[in-house]
Tab-separated table of C-alpha atoms and ligand atoms in Angstrom:
chain	number	residue	atom	x	y	z
A	1	MET	CA	6.900	-66.321	-15.802
A	2	VAL	CA	5.227	-65.373	-19.021
A	3	THR	CA	1.594	-66.827	-19.842
A	4	PRO	CA	-0.375	-66.086	-23.027
A	5	ILE	CA	-3.397	-64.131	-21.870
A	6	GLY	CA	-5.740	-66.751	-23.196
A	7	SER	CA	-4.370	-69.370	-20.757
A	8	VAL	CA	-4.725	-67.005	-17.704
A	9	SER	CA	-7.678	-67.694	-15.624
A	10	SER	CA	-9.912	-64.612	-14.747
A	11	ALA	CA	-11.484	-66.448	-11.824
A	12	GLU	CA	-10.595	-64.728	-8.441
A	13	ALA	CA	-9.370	-67.058	-5.761
A	14	SER	CA	-12.464	-67.931	-3.724
A	15	ARG	CA	-13.187	-65.603	-0.991
A	16	LEU	CA	-13.236	-66.243	2.686
A	17	VAL	CA	-16.956	-65.656	3.495
A	18	SER	CA	-17.662	-65.176	7.271
A	19	GLY	CA	-21.508	-65.364	6.937
A	20	ILE	CA	-21.777	-62.014	8.814
A	21	VAL	CA	-23.492	-60.657	5.651
A	22	GLU	CA	-23.105	-56.996	6.613
A	23	VAL	CA	-19.348	-57.333	6.926
A	24	ASP	CA	-18.806	-59.620	3.948
A	25	ARG	CA	-20.668	-57.207	1.620
A	26	VAL	CA	-18.491	-54.130	2.665
A	27	LEU	CA	-15.379	-56.414	2.016
A	28	GLY	CA	-16.762	-57.118	-1.540
A	29	GLY	CA	-17.893	-60.595	-0.725
A	30	GLY	CA	-15.611	-61.698	1.854
A	31	PHE	CA	-11.814	-61.706	2.462
A	32	VAL	CA	-9.635	-62.273	-0.534
A	33	PRO	CA	-6.939	-64.893	0.270
A	34	GLY	CA	-3.469	-63.331	0.579
A	35	SER	CA	-4.971	-59.754	1.106
A	36	ILE	CA	-4.399	-57.261	4.039
A	37	THR	CA	-7.460	-55.429	5.305
A	38	LEU	CA	-7.148	-52.470	7.761
A	39	PHE	CA	-10.034	-51.904	10.200
A	40	GLY	CA	-10.000	-48.453	11.547
A	41	GLY	CA	-12.081	-46.654	14.007
A	42	ASP	CA	-12.106	-44.750	17.252
A	43	PRO	CA	-11.020	-46.437	20.477
A	44	GLY	CA	-13.946	-48.376	22.083
A	45	ILE	CA	-15.971	-48.365	19.007
A	46	GLY	CA	-16.041	-52.207	18.743
A	47	LYS	CA	-13.097	-53.094	16.304
A	48	SER	CA	-11.852	-56.029	18.576
A	49	THR	CA	-15.354	-57.210	19.118
A	50	LEU	CA	-16.003	-57.360	15.405
A	51	LEU	CA	-12.707	-59.002	14.417
A	52	LEU	CA	-13.085	-61.692	17.282
A	53	GLN	CA	-16.542	-62.478	15.908
A	54	MET	CA	-15.217	-62.708	12.397
A	55	ALA	CA	-12.356	-64.826	13.593
A	56	ALA	CA	-14.757	-67.360	15.371
A	57	ARG	CA	-16.956	-67.706	12.213
A	58	LEU	CA	-13.978	-68.161	9.834
A	59	ALA	CA	-12.403	-70.823	12.228
A	60	ARG	CA	-15.013	-73.240	10.803
A	61	GLN	CA	-13.104	-73.068	7.502
A	62	GLY	CA	-9.448	-73.495	8.765
A	63	PRO	CA	-7.229	-72.260	11.444
A	64	VAL	CA	-7.528	-68.878	12.684
A	65	LEU	CA	-4.893	-66.799	14.538
A	66	TYR	CA	-5.843	-63.814	16.842
A	67	ILE	CA	-2.604	-61.781	17.787
A	68	THR	CA	-3.345	-59.454	20.612
A	69	GLY	CA	-0.752	-56.810	21.413
A	70	GLU	CA	-3.156	-54.665	23.358
A	71	GLU	CA	-4.987	-57.037	25.731
A	72	SER	CA	-3.904	-60.186	27.561
A	73	THR	CA	-5.171	-63.536	26.319
A	74	ALA	CA	-7.384	-63.754	29.394
A	75	GLN	CA	-9.068	-60.494	28.456
A	76	VAL	CA	-9.599	-61.624	24.940
A	77	ARG	CA	-11.048	-64.857	26.268
A	78	GLY	CA	-13.412	-63.054	28.456
A	79	ARG	CA	-14.804	-61.138	25.460
A	80	ALA	CA	-14.855	-64.367	23.462
A	81	GLU	CA	-17.140	-65.883	26.028
A	82	ARG	CA	-19.449	-62.889	25.773
A	83	VAL	CA	-19.825	-62.966	22.053
A	84	GLY	CA	-19.679	-66.845	21.477
A	85	ALA	CA	-16.185	-67.043	20.065
A	86	VAL	CA	-14.750	-69.699	22.185
A	87	VAL	CA	-14.518	-72.257	19.343
A	88	ASP	CA	-12.320	-74.824	17.923
A	89	GLY	CA	-9.794	-73.693	15.495
A	90	LEU	CA	-9.287	-70.069	17.007
A	91	SER	CA	-5.930	-69.588	18.636
A	92	LEU	CA	-4.653	-66.485	20.574
A	93	ALA	CA	-1.139	-65.302	20.768
A	94	ALA	CA	-0.293	-62.318	22.992
A	95	THR	CA	2.803	-60.454	21.801
A	96	THR	CA	3.943	-56.900	20.910
A	97	ASP	CA	6.830	-58.289	18.882
A	98	LEU	CA	6.330	-58.204	15.136
A	99	GLU	CA	8.937	-60.926	14.447
A	100	THR	CA	7.114	-63.304	17.003
A	101	ALA	CA	3.897	-62.404	15.409
A	102	LEU	CA	5.184	-63.294	11.971
A	103	ALA	CA	6.750	-66.580	13.191
A	104	ALA	CA	3.407	-67.604	14.721
A	105	ILE	CA	1.672	-66.953	11.332
A	106	ASP	CA	4.176	-68.846	9.589
A	107	ASN	CA	3.811	-71.677	12.013
A	108	ILE	CA	0.128	-71.965	11.894
A	109	ALA	CA	-0.532	-70.947	8.325
A	110	PRO	CA	-3.991	-69.664	9.311
A	111	VAL	CA	-6.705	-68.696	6.791
A	112	LEU	CA	-7.074	-65.581	8.888
A	113	ALA	CA	-4.660	-63.622	10.971
A	114	VAL	CA	-6.085	-60.937	13.059
A	115	VAL	CA	-3.462	-58.338	14.314
A	116	ASP	CA	-5.031	-56.206	17.184
A	117	SER	CA	-3.444	-53.612	16.899
A	118	VAL	CA	-1.101	-52.202	14.342
A	119	GLN	CA	-0.160	-49.594	16.931
A	120	THR	CA	1.000	-52.145	19.594
A	121	LEU	CA	3.344	-54.157	17.515
A	122	SER	CA	6.968	-53.214	16.809
A	123	SER	CA	10.052	-54.703	15.069
A	124	ALA	CA	13.309	-55.174	16.943
A	125	GLU	CA	14.940	-54.289	13.726
A	126	LEU	CA	13.780	-50.641	13.898
A	127	SER	CA	14.561	-48.123	16.569
A	128	GLY	CA	11.382	-46.215	16.825
A	129	PRO	CA	8.688	-46.870	19.535
A	130	ALA	CA	5.677	-48.977	18.689
A	131	GLY	CA	3.010	-46.807	17.018
A	132	SER	CA	5.569	-44.565	15.295
A	133	VAL	CA	5.107	-43.937	11.717
A	134	GLY	CA	8.206	-46.004	10.852
A	135	GLN	CA	7.078	-49.006	13.011
A	136	VAL	CA	3.450	-48.959	11.804
A	137	ARG	CA	4.512	-49.087	8.246
A	138	GLU	CA	6.963	-51.890	8.936
A	139	VAL	CA	4.344	-53.804	10.590
A	140	ALA	CA	1.888	-53.336	7.728
A	141	SER	CA	4.221	-53.974	5.010
A	142	ARG	CA	5.855	-57.199	6.586
A	143	LEU	CA	2.370	-58.590	7.276
A	144	ALA	CA	1.254	-57.772	3.740
A	145	GLU	CA	4.225	-59.717	2.468
A	146	VAL	CA	3.474	-62.760	4.770
A	147	ALA	CA	-0.205	-62.569	3.618
A	148	LYS	CA	0.677	-62.593	-0.073
A	149	VAL	CA	3.369	-65.545	0.311
A	150	GLY	CA	1.105	-67.805	2.451
A	151	GLY	CA	-2.322	-66.906	1.214
A	152	THR	CA	-3.318	-65.836	4.647
A	153	CYS	CA	-5.879	-63.069	5.088
A	154	VAL	CA	-4.599	-60.521	7.414
A	155	ALA	CA	-6.957	-58.211	9.279
A	156	LEU	CA	-5.209	-55.371	10.891
A	157	VAL	CA	-6.859	-53.228	13.506
A	158	GLY	CA	-5.793	-49.493	13.610
A	159	HIS	CA	-7.060	-46.905	16.024
A	160	VAL	CA	-7.904	-43.718	14.592
A	161	THR	CA	-5.796	-41.068	16.380
A	162	LYS	CA	-5.700	-37.475	16.534
A	163	GLU	CA	-3.542	-36.200	13.677
A	164	GLY	CA	0.107	-35.954	14.419
A	165	THR	CA	0.385	-37.781	17.671
A	166	VAL	CA	0.566	-41.443	16.779
A	167	ALA	CA	0.628	-42.901	13.209
A	168	GLY	CA	-2.911	-43.914	12.429
A	169	PRO	CA	-4.756	-45.845	9.627
A	170	ARG	CA	-4.224	-42.877	7.216
A	171	THR	CA	-0.509	-43.498	7.076
A	172	LEU	CA	-1.302	-47.059	6.170
A	173	GLU	CA	-3.966	-46.722	3.480
A	174	HIS	CA	-1.547	-47.233	0.464
A	175	LEU	CA	0.168	-50.235	2.160
A	176	VAL	CA	-2.911	-52.392	2.498
A	177	ASP	CA	-5.417	-53.791	0.148
A	178	ALA	CA	-8.589	-52.428	1.780
A	179	VAL	CA	-9.540	-50.011	4.515
A	180	ILE	CA	-12.759	-50.513	6.440
A	181	TYR	CA	-13.941	-48.000	8.952
A	182	LEU	CA	-16.189	-48.944	11.916
A	183	GLU	CA	-18.219	-45.725	12.869
A	184	GLY	CA	-20.771	-44.753	15.201
A	185	GLU	CA	-21.782	-42.436	18.165
A	186	ARG	CA	-19.910	-43.754	21.186
A	187	LEU	CA	-23.151	-43.699	23.297
A	188	GLY	CA	-25.616	-45.179	20.626
A	189	THR	CA	-25.618	-48.675	19.649
A	190	THR	CA	-25.581	-48.346	15.854
A	191	ARG	CA	-22.394	-49.047	14.070
A	192	LEU	CA	-21.649	-48.485	10.474
A	193	LEU	CA	-19.022	-50.205	8.463
A	194	ARG	CA	-17.668	-48.332	5.335
A	195	ALA	CA	-14.938	-49.087	2.912
A	196	ALA	CA	-12.541	-46.178	2.420
A	197	LYS	CA	-10.453	-48.182	-0.087
A	198	ASN	CA	-10.994	-51.494	-1.458
A	199	ARG	CA	-8.881	-53.039	-4.169
A	200	PHE	CA	-11.285	-55.920	-4.530
A	201	GLY	CA	-14.546	-54.271	-4.349
A	202	SER	CA	-16.663	-51.217	-4.381
A	203	THR	CA	-16.340	-48.477	-1.643
A	204	ASP	CA	-19.991	-47.627	-1.845
A	205	GLU	CA	-21.184	-50.335	0.344
A	206	VAL	CA	-22.259	-49.728	3.854
A	207	GLY	CA	-22.663	-52.324	6.599
A	208	VAL	CA	-25.203	-51.630	9.421
A	209	LEU	CA	-24.577	-53.491	12.707
A	210	GLU	CA	-25.854	-52.984	16.256
A	211	MET	CA	-23.717	-53.332	19.412
A	212	ARG	CA	-25.482	-55.562	21.873
A	213	GLY	CA	-24.504	-57.250	25.159
A	214	ASP	CA	-23.351	-60.359	23.025
A	215	GLY	CA	-21.467	-58.478	20.444
A	216	LEU	CA	-22.180	-56.866	17.070
A	217	THR	CA	-25.320	-58.144	15.563
A	218	GLU	CA	-26.779	-57.591	12.066
A	219	VAL	CA	-30.062	-55.480	12.007
A	220	ASP	CA	-32.959	-57.340	10.381
A	221	ASP	CA	-34.032	-54.852	7.834
A	222	ALA	CA	-31.387	-51.979	7.867
A	223	SER	CA	-33.634	-49.803	5.777
A	224	ARG	CA	-36.315	-49.764	8.556
A	225	PHE	CA	-33.758	-49.405	11.343
A	226	PHE	CA	-33.528	-45.663	11.414
A	227	ILE	CA	-37.308	-45.067	11.657
A	228	GLU	CA	-38.519	-44.987	15.371
A	229	SER	CA	-42.104	-44.009	14.813
A	230	ASP	CA	-44.906	-46.560	14.583
A	231	GLU	CA	-47.588	-46.397	11.949
A	232	SER	CA	-49.242	-43.056	12.866
A	233	PRO	CA	-47.307	-40.082	11.904
A	234	THR	CA	-46.610	-37.402	14.562
A	235	ALA	CA	-45.836	-33.820	14.378
A	236	GLY	CA	-42.278	-32.885	14.178
A	237	SER	CA	-41.180	-36.196	12.445
A	238	ALA	CA	-40.433	-36.585	8.779
A	239	ILE	CA	-38.871	-39.476	6.856
A	240	THR	CA	-36.249	-39.228	4.161
A	241	ILE	CA	-34.655	-41.923	2.007
A	242	ALA	CA	-30.941	-41.325	2.382
A	243	LEU	CA	-28.348	-42.868	0.305
A	244	GLU	CA	-25.303	-44.366	2.178
A	245	GLY	CA	-23.079	-45.149	-0.749
A	246	THR	CA	-25.499	-46.963	-3.047
A	247	ARG	CA	-27.610	-48.141	-0.243
A	248	PRO	CA	-30.955	-46.434	0.331
A	249	LEU	CA	-31.868	-46.108	4.025
A	250	ALA	CA	-35.220	-44.713	5.244
A	251	VAL	CA	-34.263	-42.388	8.018
A	252	GLU	CA	-36.431	-40.452	10.341
A	253	ILE	CA	-35.757	-36.805	11.116
A	254	GLN	CA	-37.139	-35.556	14.300
A	255	ALA	CA	-37.568	-31.862	15.138
A	256	LEU	CA	-38.890	-30.014	18.271
A	257	THR	CA	-39.650	-26.344	18.264
A	258	ALA	CA	-40.524	-24.875	21.693
A	259	ALA	CA	-41.098	-21.370	22.792
A	260	ALA	CA	-37.879	-20.009	24.135
A	261	ALA	CA	-37.468	-18.449	27.579
A	262	TYR	CA	-35.215	-15.543	27.666
A	263	GLY	CA	-32.181	-14.618	25.685
A	264	SER	CA	-31.110	-16.088	22.422
A	265	PRO	CA	-32.909	-19.510	21.550
A	266	ARG	CA	-31.092	-22.710	21.521
A	267	ARG	CA	-30.279	-24.623	18.398
A	268	ALA	CA	-29.096	-28.179	18.833
A	269	THR	CA	-28.769	-31.124	16.595
A	270	THR	CA	-27.530	-34.780	16.585
A	271	GLY	CA	-26.678	-36.523	13.552
A	272	ILE	CA	-26.794	-33.423	11.241
A	273	ASP	CA	-24.845	-30.292	10.843
A	274	VAL	CA	-26.219	-27.548	12.915
A	275	ASN	CA	-25.174	-24.959	10.303
A	276	ARG	CA	-27.394	-26.713	7.687
A	277	VAL	CA	-30.289	-26.599	10.086
A	278	LEU	CA	-29.753	-22.863	10.726
A	279	MET	CA	-29.884	-22.263	6.977
A	280	LEU	CA	-33.060	-24.191	6.771
A	281	ILE	CA	-34.588	-22.181	9.590
A	282	ALA	CA	-33.729	-18.891	7.665
A	283	VAL	CA	-35.148	-20.291	4.508
A	284	LEU	CA	-38.404	-21.286	6.225
A	285	ALA	CA	-38.603	-17.796	7.681
A	286	ARG	CA	-38.067	-15.994	4.467
A	287	HIS	CA	-39.714	-18.267	1.984
A	288	ALA	CA	-42.534	-19.992	3.735
A	289	GLY	CA	-43.544	-17.522	6.537
A	290	LEU	CA	-42.425	-19.689	9.306
A	291	ASN	CA	-40.800	-17.705	11.962
A	292	LEU	CA	-38.701	-19.517	14.571
A	293	THR	CA	-36.825	-16.658	16.034
A	294	GLY	CA	-38.595	-17.074	19.372
A	295	HIS	CA	-38.280	-20.866	19.404
A	296	ASP	CA	-35.575	-23.267	20.740
A	297	VAL	CA	-34.917	-25.751	17.816
A	298	TYR	CA	-33.762	-29.310	18.283
A	299	VAL	CA	-33.092	-31.655	15.390
A	300	ASN	CA	-32.393	-35.368	15.758
A	301	VAL	CA	-31.602	-38.166	13.180
A	302	ALA	CA	-33.005	-41.300	14.639
A	303	GLY	CA	-31.073	-44.360	15.223
A	304	GLY	CA	-27.670	-42.666	15.877
A	305	LEU	CA	-27.050	-42.208	12.056
A	306	ARG	CA	-25.260	-39.130	10.833
A	307	ILE	CA	-26.395	-37.569	7.672
A	308	ASP	CA	-24.316	-35.264	5.561
A	309	GLU	CA	-26.103	-35.292	2.016
A	310	PRO	CA	-28.090	-32.162	1.116
A	311	ALA	CA	-30.905	-34.388	0.082
A	312	ALA	CA	-31.969	-34.548	3.700
A	313	ASP	CA	-32.742	-30.829	3.634
A	314	LEU	CA	-36.331	-31.195	2.648
A	315	ALA	CA	-37.169	-33.749	5.408
A	316	VAL	CA	-35.470	-31.570	7.945
A	317	ALA	CA	-37.425	-28.321	6.770
A	318	VAL	CA	-40.689	-30.239	6.850
A	319	ALA	CA	-40.078	-31.769	10.151
A	320	LEU	CA	-39.419	-28.208	11.573
A	321	ALA	CA	-42.598	-26.773	9.970
A	322	SER	CA	-44.575	-29.951	11.141
A	323	SER	CA	-43.503	-29.259	14.699
A	324	LEU	CA	-44.174	-25.620	14.714
A	325	ARG	CA	-47.596	-25.945	13.145
A	326	GLU	CA	-48.361	-29.090	15.133
A	327	ARG	CA	-49.380	-30.973	11.977
A	328	PRO	CA	-48.008	-34.448	11.091
A	329	VAL	CA	-46.749	-35.244	7.707
A	330	LEU	CA	-49.370	-37.143	5.583
A	331	ALA	CA	-49.282	-40.877	6.080
A	332	ALA	CA	-47.070	-42.863	3.655
A	333	THR	CA	-45.000	-39.807	2.467
A	334	VAL	CA	-41.292	-39.453	2.426
A	335	LEU	CA	-39.088	-36.552	1.357
A	336	ALA	CA	-35.764	-36.227	-0.369
A	337	GLY	CA	-34.524	-32.993	-1.823
A	338	GLU	CA	-32.175	-30.239	-1.568
A	339	VAL	CA	-33.384	-26.740	-0.411
A	340	ALA	CA	-31.640	-23.720	-2.000
A	341	LEU	CA	-31.340	-20.381	-0.217
A	342	SER	CA	-33.915	-19.023	-2.603
A	343	GLY	CA	-36.385	-21.447	-1.151
A	344	ARG	CA	-36.308	-23.461	-4.496
A	345	LEU	CA	-36.057	-27.229	-4.396
A	346	ARG	CA	-33.849	-29.517	-6.272
A	347	SER	CA	-34.213	-33.284	-6.861
A	348	ALA	CA	-32.157	-35.556	-4.775
A	349	ALA	CA	-29.407	-37.504	-6.555
A	350	ARG	CA	-30.654	-40.882	-7.804
A	351	VAL	CA	-34.095	-40.112	-6.859
A	352	GLU	CA	-35.613	-43.128	-8.807
A	353	ARG	CA	-33.403	-45.521	-6.697
A	354	ARG	CA	-34.896	-43.826	-3.529
A	355	LEU	CA	-38.424	-44.019	-4.798
A	356	LEU	CA	-37.989	-47.758	-5.462
A	357	GLU	CA	-36.826	-48.198	-1.783
A	358	ALA	CA	-39.726	-46.112	-0.619
A	359	SER	CA	-42.333	-48.145	-2.357
A	360	ARG	CA	-40.614	-51.441	-1.072
A	361	LEU	CA	-41.116	-50.146	2.420
A	362	GLY	CA	-44.674	-49.140	1.791
A	363	PHE	CA	-44.538	-45.395	1.282
A	364	THR	CA	-46.722	-44.289	-1.642
A	365	ARG	CA	-45.388	-40.685	-2.168
A	366	LEU	CA	-41.878	-39.315	-2.354
A	367	ILE	CA	-41.868	-35.506	-2.406
A	368	THR	CA	-38.807	-33.978	-4.066
A	369	GLY	CA	-37.777	-31.102	-6.303
A	370	PRO	CA	-37.325	-30.650	-9.918
A	371	ALA	CA	-34.228	-32.299	-11.567
A	372	ARG	CA	-31.324	-30.202	-12.842
A	373	GLY	CA	-31.150	-29.751	-16.550
A	374	ALA	CA	-33.563	-31.451	-18.937
A	375	SER	CA	-33.528	-34.910	-17.522
A	376	SER	CA	-36.539	-35.418	-15.232
A	377	ALA	CA	-37.194	-38.355	-13.015
A	378	SER	CA	-40.534	-40.009	-13.174
A	379	GLY	CA	-42.293	-42.810	-11.397
A	380	ALA	CA	-45.577	-43.565	-9.701
A	381	GLY	CA	-45.613	-41.712	-6.471
A	382	LEU	CA	-43.170	-39.028	-7.251
A	383	VAL	CA	-44.364	-35.674	-6.255
A	384	ILE	CA	-42.351	-32.706	-7.686
A	385	ALA	CA	-42.590	-29.532	-5.704
A	386	ARG	CA	-40.871	-26.420	-6.998
A	387	ASP	CA	-40.255	-24.658	-3.804
A	388	ILE	CA	-40.462	-25.151	-0.034
A	389	ARG	CA	-43.846	-23.580	0.232
A	390	ALA	CA	-45.302	-26.165	-2.255
A	391	ALA	CA	-43.469	-28.860	-0.621
A	392	LEU	CA	-44.964	-27.982	2.714
A	393	SER	CA	-48.524	-27.965	1.462
A	394	GLU	CA	-47.925	-31.436	-0.328
A	395	ALA	CA	-46.410	-32.850	2.786
A	396	LEU	CA	-48.442	-31.534	5.767
A	397	GLU	CA	-51.851	-32.407	6.834
A	398	ALA	CA	-54.276	-29.485	6.221
B	1	TYD	P1	-13.975	-53.101	21.614
B	1	TYD	O1	-14.263	-54.161	20.597
B	1	TYD	O2	-13.149	-53.374	22.840
B	1	TYD	O3	-13.530	-51.686	21.002
B	1	TYD	P2	-12.175	-51.412	20.201
B	1	TYD	O4	-11.495	-52.590	19.933
B	1	TYD	O5	-12.686	-50.467	19.012
B	1	TYD	O6	-11.469	-50.440	21.091
B	1	TYD	O7	-15.490	-52.639	22.200
B	1	TYD	C1	-15.633	-51.798	23.270
B	1	TYD	C2	-16.896	-51.462	23.811
B	1	TYD	O8	-17.881	-52.418	23.215
B	1	TYD	C3	-16.878	-51.484	25.070
B	1	TYD	O9	-17.220	-50.258	25.676
B	1	TYD	C4	-18.045	-52.527	25.538
B	1	TYD	C5	-18.669	-52.744	24.322
B	1	TYD	N1	-19.189	-54.030	24.144
B	1	TYD	C6	-20.569	-54.421	24.107
B	1	TYD	O10	-21.507	-53.494	24.286
B	1	TYD	N2	-20.938	-55.629	23.870
B	1	TYD	C7	-20.145	-56.701	23.732
B	1	TYD	O11	-20.569	-57.808	23.545
B	1	TYD	C8	-18.832	-56.386	23.765
B	1	TYD	C9	-17.762	-57.449	23.468
B	1	TYD	C10	-18.436	-55.071	24.038
B	2	MG	MG1	-9.590	-53.176	20.822
């Protein structure tokens, strides 16, 4: 059918909004009707829990079908009791047969169909076993078709698997409209949602959730969530404003340096690359006169977050120096900057955005390095230090 462009409506079909804000935001404002979204993540991270909670919320807006190929309906019901998902409008179907699942969707015409998981379903029309590349693709593409035709939103669960063994979410990325990963440390309670692909939204958004006894819960002020200390700064702790996508998060870096016993000292980290910390230890020794060779060093990112951006360097270096010198970071001070091997500092990317968040949270100083090139950031509270030595004297109590 041909339509003059002037007569085409630009309005997008209205989205299916769950009300779980952290998830809706990562989706780009809710599910788009007729779309298929893959939710990936390690086994046990909380995918089934999240989708059951979403299913229950969306059942207020129309029929929702949860197809379980992995667990029995009794098991799903048990989890539903725990997370408050025993609601009208939500139906379960236990099957591992793709054709049966498609027929159920066709029959109920749900607003949302959850398929848990893509690896457990298989089509009788193909020969490979469930979870094989061929089957997984068949499952995703036939579900995508059904979604498009009936306007149902399909949420597909996929376990991230070790490369090569079973077909995982990577095989499916181009067959679905959006790919959302649920991440977190298995033992911690923090869970992050990130979009790896989103045909209907940005991939920069990050959702922060916490796994509790009654399911995944939104955290009140995500930006404060990764700070453990109370008001008074203690030695060995420094706060950075990290950017997760476009979202600034205040994150506490904790360091402990302790005189080592015999042999080579220990260096252990959680939430940050140990090699980056080793580099910072060397820079501190060479350019700030802080010798840690005889010390065990532990560095921890609070709240179970994992930080990869170099802008966290400065906070790590300052936390280490703070612990070694037993001097806390000055009150209301945060740090964000990259440390070079020369000891020179560089500004963090989008430092003004970070500064804004810092002041929203009540911090009055953000110490960073000079910007690259001619452009220089400015703003009340921005403290620019040229090198690590200068930054330490700006950051630590005398
Ligand atoms: P699950 O959603 O089954 O993970 P996945 O589908 O990704 O494999 O969640 C598994 C873990 O979550 C399990 O170890 C128990 C924990 N959990 C809670 O802590 N609170 C809860 O309310 C629920 C339902 C699960
Ligand atoms: Mg599961």
